[in-house]
JSON list of C-alpha atoms in Angstrom, two decimals:
[
{"chain": "R", "resi": 1, "resn": "MET", "atom": "CA", "xyz": [65.78, 36.90, -101.26]},
{"chain": "R", "resi": 2, "resn": "ASP", "atom": "CA", "xyz": [66.37, 34.87, -98.08]},
{"chain": "R", "resi": 3, "resn": "ASN", "atom": "CA", "xyz": [63.42, 32.52, -97.72]},
{"chain": "R", "resi": 4, "resn": "SER", "atom": "CA", "xyz": [64.45, 31.32, -94.30]},
{"chain": "R", "resi": 5, "resn": "LYS", "atom": "CA", "xyz": [64.28, 34.82, -92.88]},
{"chain": "R", "resi": 6, "resn": "PHE", "atom": "CA", "xyz": [60.96, 35.31, -94.53]},
{"chain": "R", "resi": 7, "resn": "ASN", "atom": "CA", "xyz": [59.59, 32.09, -93.14]},
{"chain": "R", "resi": 8, "resn": "SER", "atom": "CA", "xyz": [60.96, 32.79, -89.67]},
{"chain": "R", "resi": 9, "resn": "ALA", "atom": "CA", "xyz": [59.56, 36.28, -89.73]},
{"chain": "R", "resi": 10, "resn": "ASN", "atom": "CA", "xyz": [56.25, 35.01, -90.95]},
{"chain": "R", "resi": 11, "resn": "ILE", "atom": "CA", "xyz": [56.15, 32.32, -88.30]},
{"chain": "R", "resi": 12, "resn": "GLY", "atom": "CA", "xyz": [57.11, 34.77, -85.57]},
{"chain": "R", "resi": 13, "resn": "GLN", "atom": "CA", "xyz": [54.54, 37.20, -86.84]},
{"chain": "R", "resi": 14, "resn": "THR", "atom": "CA", "xyz": [51.93, 34.50, -86.93]},
{"chain": "R", "resi": 15, "resn": "VAL", "atom": "CA", "xyz": [52.65, 33.44, -83.35]},
{"chain": "R", "resi": 16, "resn": "ALA", "atom": "CA", "xyz": [52.93, 36.94, -82.03]},
{"chain": "R", "resi": 17, "resn": "GLY", "atom": "CA", "xyz": [50.04, 38.23, -84.00]},
{"chain": "R", "resi": 18, "resn": "GLN", "atom": "CA", "xyz": [47.52, 35.44, -83.53]},
{"chain": "R", "resi": 19, "resn": "SER", "atom": "CA", "xyz": [44.05, 36.05, -84.80]},
{"chain": "R", "resi": 20, "resn": "PRO", "atom": "CA", "xyz": [41.29, 37.10, -82.33]},
{"chain": "R", "resi": 21, "resn": "VAL", "atom": "CA", "xyz": [39.38, 33.90, -82.98]},
{"chain": "R", "resi": 22, "resn": "TYR", "atom": "CA", "xyz": [42.33, 31.80, -82.09]},
{"chain": "R", "resi": 23, "resn": "GLN", "atom": "CA", "xyz": [42.97, 33.79, -78.91]},
{"chain": "R", "resi": 24, "resn": "ALA", "atom": "CA", "xyz": [39.31, 33.51, -77.88]},
{"chain": "R", "resi": 25, "resn": "ASN", "atom": "CA", "xyz": [39.43, 29.77, -78.31]},
{"chain": "R", "resi": 26, "resn": "GLN", "atom": "CA", "xyz": [42.55, 29.64, -76.25]},
{"chain": "R", "resi": 27, "resn": "ASN", "atom": "CA", "xyz": [40.93, 31.67, -73.45]},
{"chain": "R", "resi": 28, "resn": "ILE", "atom": "CA", "xyz": [37.80, 29.52, -73.43]},
{"chain": "R", "resi": 29, "resn": "SER", "atom": "CA", "xyz": [39.90, 26.40, -73.30]},
{"chain": "R", "resi": 30, "resn": "GLY", "atom": "CA", "xyz": [41.94, 27.76, -70.43]},
{"chain": "R", "resi": 31, "resn": "ASP", "atom": "CA", "xyz": [38.85, 28.84, -68.48]},
{"chain": "R", "resi": 32, "resn": "TYR", "atom": "CA", "xyz": [37.25, 25.45, -69.02]},
{"chain": "R", "resi": 33, "resn": "ASN", "atom": "CA", "xyz": [40.33, 23.63, -67.83]},
{"chain": "R", "resi": 34, "resn": "SER", "atom": "CA", "xyz": [40.51, 25.92, -64.79]},
{"chain": "R", "resi": 35, "resn": "ALA", "atom": "CA", "xyz": [36.85, 25.30, -63.99]},
{"chain": "R", "resi": 36, "resn": "VAL", "atom": "CA", "xyz": [37.31, 21.58, -64.31]},
{"chain": "R", "resi": 37, "resn": "LYS", "atom": "CA", "xyz": [40.32, 21.66, -62.07]},
{"chain": "R", "resi": 38, "resn": "ALA", "atom": "CA", "xyz": [38.52, 23.88, -59.55]},
{"chain": "R", "resi": 39, "resn": "SER", "atom": "CA", "xyz": [35.37, 21.75, -59.43]},
{"chain": "R", "resi": 40, "resn": "GLY", "atom": "CA", "xyz": [37.36, 18.58, -59.35]},
{"chain": "R", "resi": 41, "resn": "GLY", "atom": "CA", "xyz": [39.19, 19.77, -56.23]},
{"chain": "R", "resi": 42, "resn": "SER", "atom": "CA", "xyz": [36.21, 21.08, -54.26]},
{"chain": "R", "resi": 43, "resn": "LEU", "atom": "CA", "xyz": [33.62, 18.33, -54.97]},
{"chain": "R", "resi": 44, "resn": "PRO", "atom": "CA", "xyz": [35.05, 15.80, -52.50]},
{"chain": "R", "resi": 45, "resn": "ILE", "atom": "CA", "xyz": [35.11, 18.54, -49.86]},
{"chain": "R", "resi": 46, "resn": "ILE", "atom": "CA", "xyz": [31.47, 19.39, -50.49]},
{"chain": "R", "resi": 47, "resn": "VAL", "atom": "CA", "xyz": [30.46, 15.74, -50.43]},
{"chain": "R", "resi": 48, "resn": "GLY", "atom": "CA", "xyz": [32.43, 15.27, -47.24]},
{"chain": "R", "resi": 49, "resn": "LEU", "atom": "CA", "xyz": [30.75, 18.30, -45.64]},
{"chain": "R", "resi": 50, "resn": "VAL", "atom": "CA", "xyz": [27.31, 17.00, -46.61]},
{"chain": "R", "resi": 51, "resn": "ILE", "atom": "CA", "xyz": [28.03, 13.55, -45.21]},
{"chain": "R", "resi": 52, "resn": "SER", "atom": "CA", "xyz": [29.50, 15.06, -42.05]},
{"chain": "R", "resi": 53, "resn": "THR", "atom": "CA", "xyz": [26.43, 17.24, -41.64]},
{"chain": "R", "resi": 54, "resn": "LEU", "atom": "CA", "xyz": [24.10, 14.29, -42.09]},
{"chain": "R", "resi": 55, "resn": "VAL", "atom": "CA", "xyz": [26.09, 12.26, -39.60]},
{"chain": "R", "resi": 56, "resn": "ALA", "atom": "CA", "xyz": [26.05, 15.13, -37.12]},
{"chain": "R", "resi": 57, "resn": "VAL", "atom": "CA", "xyz": [22.31, 15.66, -37.50]},
{"chain": "R", "resi": 58, "resn": "THR", "atom": "CA", "xyz": [21.70, 11.94, -37.13]},
{"chain": "R", "resi": 59, "resn": "PHE", "atom": "CA", "xyz": [23.89, 11.81, -34.05]},
{"chain": "R", "resi": 60, "resn": "VAL", "atom": "CA", "xyz": [22.16, 14.81, -32.49]},
{"chain": "R", "resi": 61, "resn": "GLY", "atom": "CA", "xyz": [18.75, 13.30, -33.23]},
{"chain": "R", "resi": 62, "resn": "LEU", "atom": "CA", "xyz": [19.81, 9.96, -31.82]},
{"chain": "R", "resi": 63, "resn": "PHE", "atom": "CA", "xyz": [21.25, 11.66, -28.75]},
{"chain": "R", "resi": 64, "resn": "ILE", "atom": "CA", "xyz": [17.99, 13.57, -28.17]},
{"chain": "R", "resi": 65, "resn": "TRP", "atom": "CA", "xyz": [15.96, 10.37, -28.57]},
{"chain": "R", "resi": 66, "resn": "ILE", "atom": "CA", "xyz": [18.20, 8.44, -26.18]},
{"chain": "R", "resi": 67, "resn": "TRP", "atom": "CA", "xyz": [18.09, 11.32, -23.70]},
{"chain": "R", "resi": 68, "resn": "GLY", "atom": "CA", "xyz": [14.29, 11.36, -23.90]},
{"chain": "R", "resi": 69, "resn": "GLN", "atom": "CA", "xyz": [14.12, 7.61, -23.35]},
{"chain": "R", "resi": 70, "resn": "TRP", "atom": "CA", "xyz": [16.54, 7.81, -20.45]},
{"chain": "R", "resi": 71, "resn": "SER", "atom": "CA", "xyz": [14.62, 10.72, -18.96]},
{"chain": "R", "resi": 72, "resn": "ASP", "atom": "CA", "xyz": [11.35, 8.79, -19.14]},
{"chain": "R", "resi": 73, "resn": "LEU", "atom": "CA", "xyz": [12.95, 5.69, -17.66]},
{"chain": "R", "resi": 74, "resn": "SER", "atom": "CA", "xyz": [14.57, 7.80, -14.96]},
{"chain": "R", "resi": 75, "resn": "LYS", "atom": "CA", "xyz": [11.24, 9.39, -14.07]},
{"chain": "R", "resi": 76, "resn": "ASP", "atom": "CA", "xyz": [9.50, 6.00, -14.03]},
{"chain": "R", "resi": 77, "resn": "PHE", "atom": "CA", "xyz": [12.27, 4.56, -11.87]},
{"chain": "R", "resi": 78, "resn": "GLU", "atom": "CA", "xyz": [12.14, 7.49, -9.46]},
{"chain": "R", "resi": 79, "resn": "ALA", "atom": "CA", "xyz": [8.35, 7.24, -9.28]},
{"chain": "R", "resi": 80, "resn": "LYS", "atom": "CA", "xyz": [8.57, 3.50, -8.53]},
{"chain": "R", "resi": 81, "resn": "VAL", "atom": "CA", "xyz": [11.25, 4.11, -5.91]},
{"chain": "R", "resi": 82, "resn": "ASP", "atom": "CA", "xyz": [9.18, 6.88, -4.30]},
{"chain": "R", "resi": 83, "resn": "ALA", "atom": "CA", "xyz": [6.10, 4.63, -4.29]},
{"chain": "R", "resi": 84, "resn": "GLU", "atom": "CA", "xyz": [8.04, 1.74, -2.74]},
{"chain": "R", "resi": 85, "resn": "VAL", "atom": "CA", "xyz": [9.57, 4.06, -0.15]},
{"chain": "R", "resi": 86, "resn": "ALA", "atom": "CA", "xyz": [6.13, 5.46, 0.69]},
{"chain": "R", "resi": 87, "resn": "VAL", "atom": "CA", "xyz": [4.71, 1.93, 1.11]},
{"chain": "R", "resi": 88, "resn": "ALA", "atom": "CA", "xyz": [7.69, 0.90, 3.25]},
{"chain": "R", "resi": 89, "resn": "VAL", "atom": "CA", "xyz": [7.37, 4.00, 5.41]},
{"chain": "R", "resi": 90, "resn": "SER", "atom": "CA", "xyz": [3.62, 3.46, 5.76]},
{"chain": "R", "resi": 91, "resn": "ASP", "atom": "CA", "xyz": [4.07, -0.22, 6.65]},
{"chain": "R", "resi": 92, "resn": "ASN", "atom": "CA", "xyz": [6.78, 0.60, 9.14]},
{"chain": "R", "resi": 93, "resn": "THR", "atom": "CA", "xyz": [4.67, 3.38, 10.64]},
{"chain": "R", "resi": 94, "resn": "GLU", "atom": "CA", "xyz": [1.70, 1.05, 11.01]},
{"chain": "R", "resi": 95, "resn": "LYS", "atom": "CA", "xyz": [3.96, -1.60, 12.53]},
{"chain": "R", "resi": 96, "resn": "LEU", "atom": "CA", "xyz": [5.45, 0.85, 15.01]},
{"chain": "R", "resi": 97, "resn": "GLN", "atom": "CA", "xyz": [2.00, 2.20, 15.83]},
{"chain": "R", "resi": 98, "resn": "ALA", "atom": "CA", "xyz": [0.70, -1.31, 16.45]},
{"chain": "R", "resi": 99, "resn": "GLU", "atom": "CA", "xyz": [3.69, -2.09, 18.67]},
{"chain": "R", "resi": 100, "resn": "PHE", "atom": "CA", "xyz": [3.16, 1.16, 20.53]},
{"chain": "R", "resi": 101, "resn": "ASP", "atom": "CA", "xyz": [-0.55, 0.45, 21.02]},
{"chain": "R", "resi": 102, "resn": "GLU", "atom": "CA", "xyz": [0.25, -3.03, 22.33]},
{"chain": "R", "resi": 103, "resn": "GLU", "atom": "CA", "xyz": [2.86, -1.64, 24.70]},
{"chain": "R", "resi": 104, "resn": "ARG", "atom": "CA", "xyz": [0.38, 0.91, 26.02]},
{"chain": "R", "resi": 105, "resn": "LYS", "atom": "CA", "xyz": [-1.93, -1.89, 27.12]},
{"chain": "R", "resi": 106, "resn": "ASN", "atom": "CA", "xyz": [0.61, -3.00, 29.72]},
{"chain": "R", "resi": 107, "resn": "PRO", "atom": "CA", "xyz": [0.36, -3.50, 32.59]},
{"chain": "R", "resi": 108, "resn": "TYR", "atom": "CA", "xyz": [-3.15, -4.93, 32.29]},
{"chain": "R", "resi": 109, "resn": "ASP", "atom": "CA", "xyz": [-5.88, -3.96, 34.74]},
{"chain": "R", "resi": 110, "resn": "THR", "atom": "CA", "xyz": [-8.16, -6.45, 36.49]},
{"chain": "R", "resi": 111, "resn": "PHE", "atom": "CA", "xyz": [-11.92, -6.53, 36.17]},
{"chain": "R", "resi": 112, "resn": "THR", "atom": "CA", "xyz": [-13.91, -8.04, 39.02]},
{"chain": "R", "resi": 113, "resn": "GLY", "atom": "CA", "xyz": [-17.67, -8.59, 39.07]},
{"chain": "R", "resi": 114, "resn": "PRO", "atom": "CA", "xyz": [-19.99, -8.83, 42.06]},
{"chain": "R", "resi": 115, "resn": "VAL", "atom": "CA", "xyz": [-18.97, -11.33, 44.71]},
{"chain": "R", "resi": 116, "resn": "ASP", "atom": "CA", "xyz": [-22.54, -12.64, 44.94]},
{"chain": "R", "resi": 117, "resn": "TYR", "atom": "CA", "xyz": [-22.34, -13.45, 41.21]},
{"chain": "R", "resi": 118, "resn": "GLY", "atom": "CA", "xyz": [-19.23, -15.59, 41.50]},
{"chain": "R", "resi": 119, "resn": "ALA", "atom": "CA", "xyz": [-16.66, -12.73, 41.49]},
{"chain": "R", "resi": 120, "resn": "LEU", "atom": "CA", "xyz": [-16.03, -13.10, 37.76]},
{"chain": "R", "resi": 121, "resn": "SER", "atom": "CA", "xyz": [-12.54, -11.71, 37.09]},
{"chain": "R", "resi": 122, "resn": "PHE", "atom": "CA", "xyz": [-10.21, -11.22, 34.12]},
{"chain": "R", "resi": 123, "resn": "SER", "atom": "CA", "xyz": [-7.36, -9.04, 32.87]},
{"chain": "R", "resi": 124, "resn": "TYR", "atom": "CA", "xyz": [-7.97, -6.33, 30.28]},
{"chain": "R", "resi": 125, "resn": "PRO", "atom": "CA", "xyz": [-5.82, -3.62, 28.59]},
{"chain": "R", "resi": 126, "resn": "LYS", "atom": "CA", "xyz": [-5.27, -0.57, 30.79]},
{"chain": "R", "resi": 127, "resn": "THR", "atom": "CA", "xyz": [-6.12, 1.62, 27.78]},
{"chain": "R", "resi": 128, "resn": "TRP", "atom": "CA", "xyz": [-9.72, 0.35, 27.99]},
{"chain": "R", "resi": 129, "resn": "SER", "atom": "CA", "xyz": [-12.40, 1.99, 30.09]},
{"chain": "R", "resi": 130, "resn": "VAL", "atom": "CA", "xyz": [-15.18, 0.23, 32.01]},
{"chain": "R", "resi": 131, "resn": "TYR", "atom": "CA", "xyz": [-18.80, 1.29, 32.24]},
{"chain": "R", "resi": 132, "resn": "GLU", "atom": "CA", "xyz": [-21.22, -0.62, 34.47]},
{"chain": "R", "resi": 133, "resn": "VAL", "atom": "CA", "xyz": [-24.75, -0.46, 33.10]},
{"chain": "R", "resi": 134, "resn": "LYS", "atom": "CA", "xyz": [-26.28, -2.75, 35.73]},
{"chain": "R", "resi": 135, "resn": "ASP", "atom": "CA", "xyz": [-24.55, -3.52, 39.02]},
{"chain": "R", "resi": 136, "resn": "GLY", "atom": "CA", "xyz": [-26.57, -6.63, 39.88]},
{"chain": "R", "resi": 137, "resn": "ALA", "atom": "CA", "xyz": [-28.20, -5.03, 42.90]},
{"chain": "R", "resi": 138, "resn": "ALA", "atom": "CA", "xyz": [-31.51, -6.34, 44.15]},
{"chain": "R", "resi": 139, "resn": "GLY", "atom": "CA", "xyz": [-31.11, -9.58, 42.21]},
{"chain": "R", "resi": 140, "resn": "GLU", "atom": "CA", "xyz": [-31.08, -7.97, 38.76]},
{"chain": "R", "resi": 141, "resn": "ASP", "atom": "CA", "xyz": [-28.70, -8.93, 35.99]},
{"chain": "R", "resi": 142, "resn": "PHE", "atom": "CA", "xyz": [-25.14, -7.57, 35.95]},
{"chain": "R", "resi": 143, "resn": "GLU", "atom": "CA", "xyz": [-23.92, -5.82, 32.78]},
{"chain": "R", "resi": 144, "resn": "ALA", "atom": "CA", "xyz": [-20.73, -3.93, 31.93]},
{"chain": "R", "resi": 145, "resn": "TYR", "atom": "CA", "xyz": [-19.13, -2.56, 28.77]},
{"chain": "R", "resi": 146, "resn": "LEU", "atom": "CA", "xyz": [-15.42, -2.17, 28.04]},
{"chain": "R", "resi": 147, "resn": "ASN", "atom": "CA", "xyz": [-13.94, -0.13, 25.19]},
{"chain": "R", "resi": 148, "resn": "PRO", "atom": "CA", "xyz": [-10.60, 1.48, 24.26]},
{"chain": "R", "resi": 149, "resn": "GLU", "atom": "CA", "xyz": [-10.13, 5.01, 25.62]},
{"chain": "R", "resi": 150, "resn": "ARG", "atom": "CA", "xyz": [-13.76, 5.76, 26.43]},
{"chain": "R", "resi": 151, "resn": "VAL", "atom": "CA", "xyz": [-17.06, 3.97, 26.78]},
{"chain": "R", "resi": 152, "resn": "SER", "atom": "CA", "xyz": [-20.68, 5.04, 27.14]},
{"chain": "R", "resi": 153, "resn": "ALA", "atom": "CA", "xyz": [-24.11, 3.47, 27.15]},
{"chain": "R", "resi": 154, "resn": "VAL", "atom": "CA", "xyz": [-24.85, 4.64, 23.59]},
{"chain": "R", "resi": 155, "resn": "GLU", "atom": "CA", "xyz": [-21.94, 3.00, 21.77]},
{"chain": "R", "resi": 156, "resn": "PRO", "atom": "CA", "xyz": [-23.20, 0.63, 19.03]},
{"chain": "R", "resi": 157, "resn": "ILE", "atom": "CA", "xyz": [-20.12, -1.60, 19.15]},
{"chain": "R", "resi": 158, "resn": "TYR", "atom": "CA", "xyz": [-18.01, -2.49, 22.18]},
{"chain": "R", "resi": 159, "resn": "ALA", "atom": "CA", "xyz": [-14.68, -4.24, 22.50]},
{"chain": "R", "resi": 160, "resn": "LEU", "atom": "CA", "xyz": [-16.20, -6.28, 25.29]},
{"chain": "R", "resi": 161, "resn": "ARG", "atom": "CA", "xyz": [-19.59, -6.86, 26.90]},
{"chain": "R", "resi": 162, "resn": "VAL", "atom": "CA", "xyz": [-19.89, -8.77, 30.17]},
{"chain": "R", "resi": 163, "resn": "SER", "atom": "CA", "xyz": [-23.29, -9.98, 31.30]},
{"chain": "R", "resi": 164, "resn": "ILE", "atom": "CA", "xyz": [-24.21, -12.20, 34.25]},
{"chain": "R", "resi": 165, "resn": "LEU", "atom": "CA", "xyz": [-27.79, -13.34, 33.89]},
{"chain": "R", "resi": 166, "resn": "ASN", "atom": "CA", "xyz": [-30.18, -14.79, 36.42]},
{"chain": "R", "resi": 167, "resn": "LYS", "atom": "CA", "xyz": [-30.84, -17.68, 34.04]},
{"chain": "R", "resi": 168, "resn": "THR", "atom": "CA", "xyz": [-29.62, -21.24, 33.98]},
{"chain": "R", "resi": 169, "resn": "TYR", "atom": "CA", "xyz": [-26.88, -22.25, 31.55]},
{"chain": "R", "resi": 170, "resn": "ASP", "atom": "CA", "xyz": [-29.13, -24.67, 29.67]},
{"chain": "R", "resi": 171, "resn": "THR", "atom": "CA", "xyz": [-31.78, -21.99, 29.17]},
{"chain": "R", "resi": 172, "resn": "VAL", "atom": "CA", "xyz": [-29.31, -19.51, 27.72]},
{"chain": "R", "resi": 173, "resn": "VAL", "atom": "CA", "xyz": [-27.56, -21.91, 25.31]},
{"chain": "R", "resi": 174, "resn": "GLY", "atom": "CA", "xyz": [-30.98, -23.16, 24.23]},
{"chain": "R", "resi": 175, "resn": "GLU", "atom": "CA", "xyz": [-31.78, -19.63, 23.03]},
{"chain": "R", "resi": 176, "resn": "PHE", "atom": "CA", "xyz": [-28.97, -19.86, 20.46]},
{"chain": "R", "resi": 177, "resn": "GLN", "atom": "CA", "xyz": [-29.62, -23.40, 19.27]},
{"chain": "R", "resi": 178, "resn": "GLU", "atom": "CA", "xyz": [-31.87, -22.38, 16.38]},
{"chain": "R", "resi": 179, "resn": "ARG", "atom": "CA", "xyz": [-29.38, -19.81, 15.10]},
{"chain": "R", "resi": 180, "resn": "VAL", "atom": "CA", "xyz": [-26.65, -22.45, 15.16]},
{"chain": "R", "resi": 181, "resn": "GLN", "atom": "CA", "xyz": [-28.84, -24.79, 13.10]},
{"chain": "R", "resi": 182, "resn": "LYS", "atom": "CA", "xyz": [-29.47, -21.99, 10.57]},
{"chain": "R", "resi": 183, "resn": "GLY", "atom": "CA", "xyz": [-25.74, -21.43, 10.19]},
{"chain": "R", "resi": 184, "resn": "GLU", "atom": "CA", "xyz": [-25.81, -17.89, 11.56]},
{"chain": "R", "resi": 185, "resn": "LEU", "atom": "CA", "xyz": [-23.53, -18.90, 14.43]},
{"chain": "R", "resi": 186, "resn": "ALA", "atom": "CA", "xyz": [-20.70, -21.42, 14.66]},
{"chain": "R", "resi": 187, "resn": "LEU", "atom": "CA", "xyz": [-20.57, -23.34, 17.94]},
{"chain": "R", "resi": 188, "resn": "ILE", "atom": "CA", "xyz": [-17.24, -24.32, 19.50]},
{"chain": "R", "resi": 189, "resn": "THR", "atom": "CA", "xyz": [-16.98, -26.14, 22.82]},
{"chain": "R", "resi": 190, "resn": "THR", "atom": "CA", "xyz": [-14.17, -24.69, 24.94]},
{"chain": "R", "resi": 191, "resn": "GLN", "atom": "CA", "xyz": [-12.82, -24.46, 28.48]},
{"chain": "R", "resi": 192, "resn": "VAL", "atom": "CA", "xyz": [-13.04, -21.37, 30.68]},
{"chain": "R", "resi": 193, "resn": "ASN", "atom": "CA", "xyz": [-11.60, -21.49, 34.19]},
{"chain": "R", "resi": 194, "resn": "GLY", "atom": "CA", "xyz": [-11.50, -25.27, 33.81]},
{"chain": "R", "resi": 195, "resn": "GLN", "atom": "CA", "xyz": [-15.24, -25.44, 33.06]},
{"chain": "R", "resi": 196, "resn": "THR", "atom": "CA", "xyz": [-16.93, -26.44, 29.81]},
{"chain": "R", "resi": 197, "resn": "ALA", "atom": "CA", "xyz": [-18.34, -23.44, 27.96]},
{"chain": "R", "resi": 198, "resn": "ASN", "atom": "CA", "xyz": [-19.96, -22.72, 24.59]},
{"chain": "R", "resi": 199, "resn": "ARG", "atom": "CA", "xyz": [-18.20, -20.30, 22.28]},
{"chain": "R", "resi": 200, "resn": "TYR", "atom": "CA", "xyz": [-20.20, -18.81, 19.40]},
{"chain": "R", "resi": 201, "resn": "GLU", "atom": "CA", "xyz": [-18.76, -17.00, 16.40]},
{"chain": "R", "resi": 202, "resn": "GLY", "atom": "CA", "xyz": [-20.66, -15.25, 13.64]},
{"chain": "R", "resi": 203, "resn": "ARG", "atom": "CA", "xyz": [-23.47, -12.76, 13.19]},
{"chain": "R", "resi": 204, "resn": "ILE", "atom": "CA", "xyz": [-24.59, -11.50, 16.56]},
{"chain": "R", "resi": 205, "resn": "ASP", "atom": "CA", "xyz": [-27.32, -9.32, 15.05]},
{"chain": "R", "resi": 206, "resn": "GLU", "atom": "CA", "xyz": [-27.94, -7.25, 11.92]},
{"chain": "R", "resi": 207, "resn": "ASN", "atom": "CA", "xyz": [-25.14, -4.79, 12.70]},
{"chain": "R", "resi": 208, "resn": "ARG", "atom": "CA", "xyz": [-22.52, -6.88, 14.47]},
{"chain": "R", "resi": 209, "resn": "VAL", "atom": "CA", "xyz": [-20.31, -9.85, 13.65]},
{"chain": "R", "resi": 210, "resn": "GLY", "atom": "CA", "xyz": [-18.31, -11.04, 16.62]},
{"chain": "R", "resi": 211, "resn": "ILE", "atom": "CA", "xyz": [-17.69, -13.68, 19.29]},
{"chain": "R", "resi": 212, "resn": "PHE", "atom": "CA", "xyz": [-19.35, -14.52, 22.58]},
{"chain": "R", "resi": 213, "resn": "THR", "atom": "CA", "xyz": [-18.80, -17.25, 25.13]},
{"chain": "R", "resi": 214, "resn": "VAL", "atom": "CA", "xyz": [-21.48, -18.59, 27.46]},
{"chain": "R", "resi": 215, "resn": "VAL", "atom": "CA", "xyz": [-20.18, -19.72, 30.84]},
{"chain": "R", "resi": 216, "resn": "LYS", "atom": "CA", "xyz": [-22.02, -21.40, 33.74]},
{"chain": "R", "resi": 217, "resn": "ILE", "atom": "CA", "xyz": [-21.38, -19.69, 37.10]},
{"chain": "R", "resi": 218, "resn": "ARG", "atom": "CA", "xyz": [-23.27, -21.44, 39.89]},
{"chain": "R", "resi": 219, "resn": "ASP", "atom": "CA", "xyz": [-26.99, -20.94, 39.21]},
{"chain": "R", "resi": 220, "resn": "LYS", "atom": "CA", "xyz": [-26.32, -18.06, 36.86]},
{"chain": "R", "resi": 221, "resn": "THR", "atom": "CA", "xyz": [-24.87, -17.67, 33.36]},
{"chain": "R", "resi": 222, "resn": "ALA", "atom": "CA", "xyz": [-22.19, -15.28, 32.17]},
{"chain": "R", "resi": 223, "resn": "ILE", "atom": "CA", "xyz": [-21.87, -14.08, 28.58]},
{"chain": "R", "resi": 224, "resn": "ILE", "atom": "CA", "xyz": [-18.52, -12.58, 27.57]},
{"chain": "R", "resi": 225, "resn": "GLN", "atom": "CA", "xyz": [-18.78, -10.97, 24.15]},
{"chain": "R", "resi": 226, "resn": "THR", "atom": "CA", "xyz": [-16.86, -8.84, 21.66]},
{"chain": "R", "resi": 227, "resn": "ASP", "atom": "CA", "xyz": [-18.86, -6.99, 19.02]},
{"chain": "R", "resi": 228, "resn": "ALA", "atom": "CA", "xyz": [-16.18, -6.94, 16.29]},
{"chain": "R", "resi": 229, "resn": "GLU", "atom": "CA", "xyz": [-13.53, -9.17, 14.73]},
{"chain": "R", "resi": 230, "resn": "THR", "atom": "CA", "xyz": [-11.11, -6.30, 15.27]},
{"chain": "R", "resi": 231, "resn": "PHE", "atom": "CA", "xyz": [-10.82, -7.28, 18.93]},
{"chain": "R", "resi": 232, "resn": "ARG", "atom": "CA", "xyz": [-10.37, -11.04, 18.39]},
{"chain": "R", "resi": 233, "resn": "ALA", "atom": "CA", "xyz": [-6.76, -11.13, 19.63]},
{"chain": "R", "resi": 234, "resn": "ASP", "atom": "CA", "xyz": [-7.62, -9.10, 22.73]},
{"chain": "R", "resi": 235, "resn": "TYR", "atom": "CA", "xyz": [-10.70, -11.23, 23.32]},
{"chain": "R", "resi": 236, "resn": "ASP", "atom": "CA", "xyz": [-8.79, -14.52, 23.12]},
{"chain": "R", "resi": 237, "resn": "ALA", "atom": "CA", "xyz": [-6.08, -13.21, 25.45]},
{"chain": "R", "resi": 238, "resn": "LEU", "atom": "CA", "xyz": [-8.66, -11.90, 27.89]},
{"chain": "R", "resi": 239, "resn": "LEU", "atom": "CA", "xyz": [-10.71, -15.11, 27.88]},
{"chain": "R", "resi": 240, "resn": "GLY", "atom": "CA", "xyz": [-7.62, -17.04, 28.91]},
{"chain": "R", "resi": 241, "resn": "THR", "atom": "CA", "xyz": [-7.42, -15.03, 32.16]},
{"chain": "R", "resi": 242, "resn": "VAL", "atom": "CA", "xyz": [-11.04, -15.49, 33.26]},
{"chain": "R", "resi": 243, "resn": "THR", "atom": "CA", "xyz": [-11.59, -16.83, 36.76]},
{"chain": "R", "resi": 244, "resn": "PHE", "atom": "CA", "xyz": [-14.67, -17.10, 38.95]},
{"chain": "R", "resi": 245, "resn": "ASN", "atom": "CA", "xyz": [-15.81, -18.81, 42.12]},
{"chain": "R", "resi": 246, "resn": "LEU", "atom": "CA", "xyz": [-17.53, -22.16, 41.67]}
]
């Protein structure tokens, strides 16, 4: 009997006719190896996708935050710019209005009092109106009010009051001496039409704070007064144009 043939046949039969247990082991081993290979290939991809997703989410979140910050800053900047523009426009409007109001005063008109009372005269804005309360007839005092646009006898505050009293200069200034000593009025010695005059600044009465100047005109006394600090510039300019007969 040929042993080699027998052994070869047996070997071939053993290989070809493997037992079920052996084949099952082989299948499990192959599946395991395949699974390992499959997972080993896809894991880096999954990790990469996760990282990419996290990066993308972070970037989007950061972008939204930056956009929000920029939007807030942009709104604040625009608000500040709008506020500054509004202030600039308002300031420019006020400046132009002031320039316009000053221009409207020109040319100035001339006020002239009674000739018998020294013909007191001065220049005043043409936008002011004049109202004579007392005309000085029959030896009474002279009194006139001047005010922008309109003037009446019931106005509480006037841009200018002009009075010529039938009192001596010393008598009139003596009436204010006590108020000067109390500090209610500040006394400044000045010149009007080349003559020494007393200028008083401060509280005229309970409702008015202004300026008035007492001037000697012959045997009479003139008081030129503004009832409000608002008219200081006009008052000073006007006082510089005062003339009267000595």
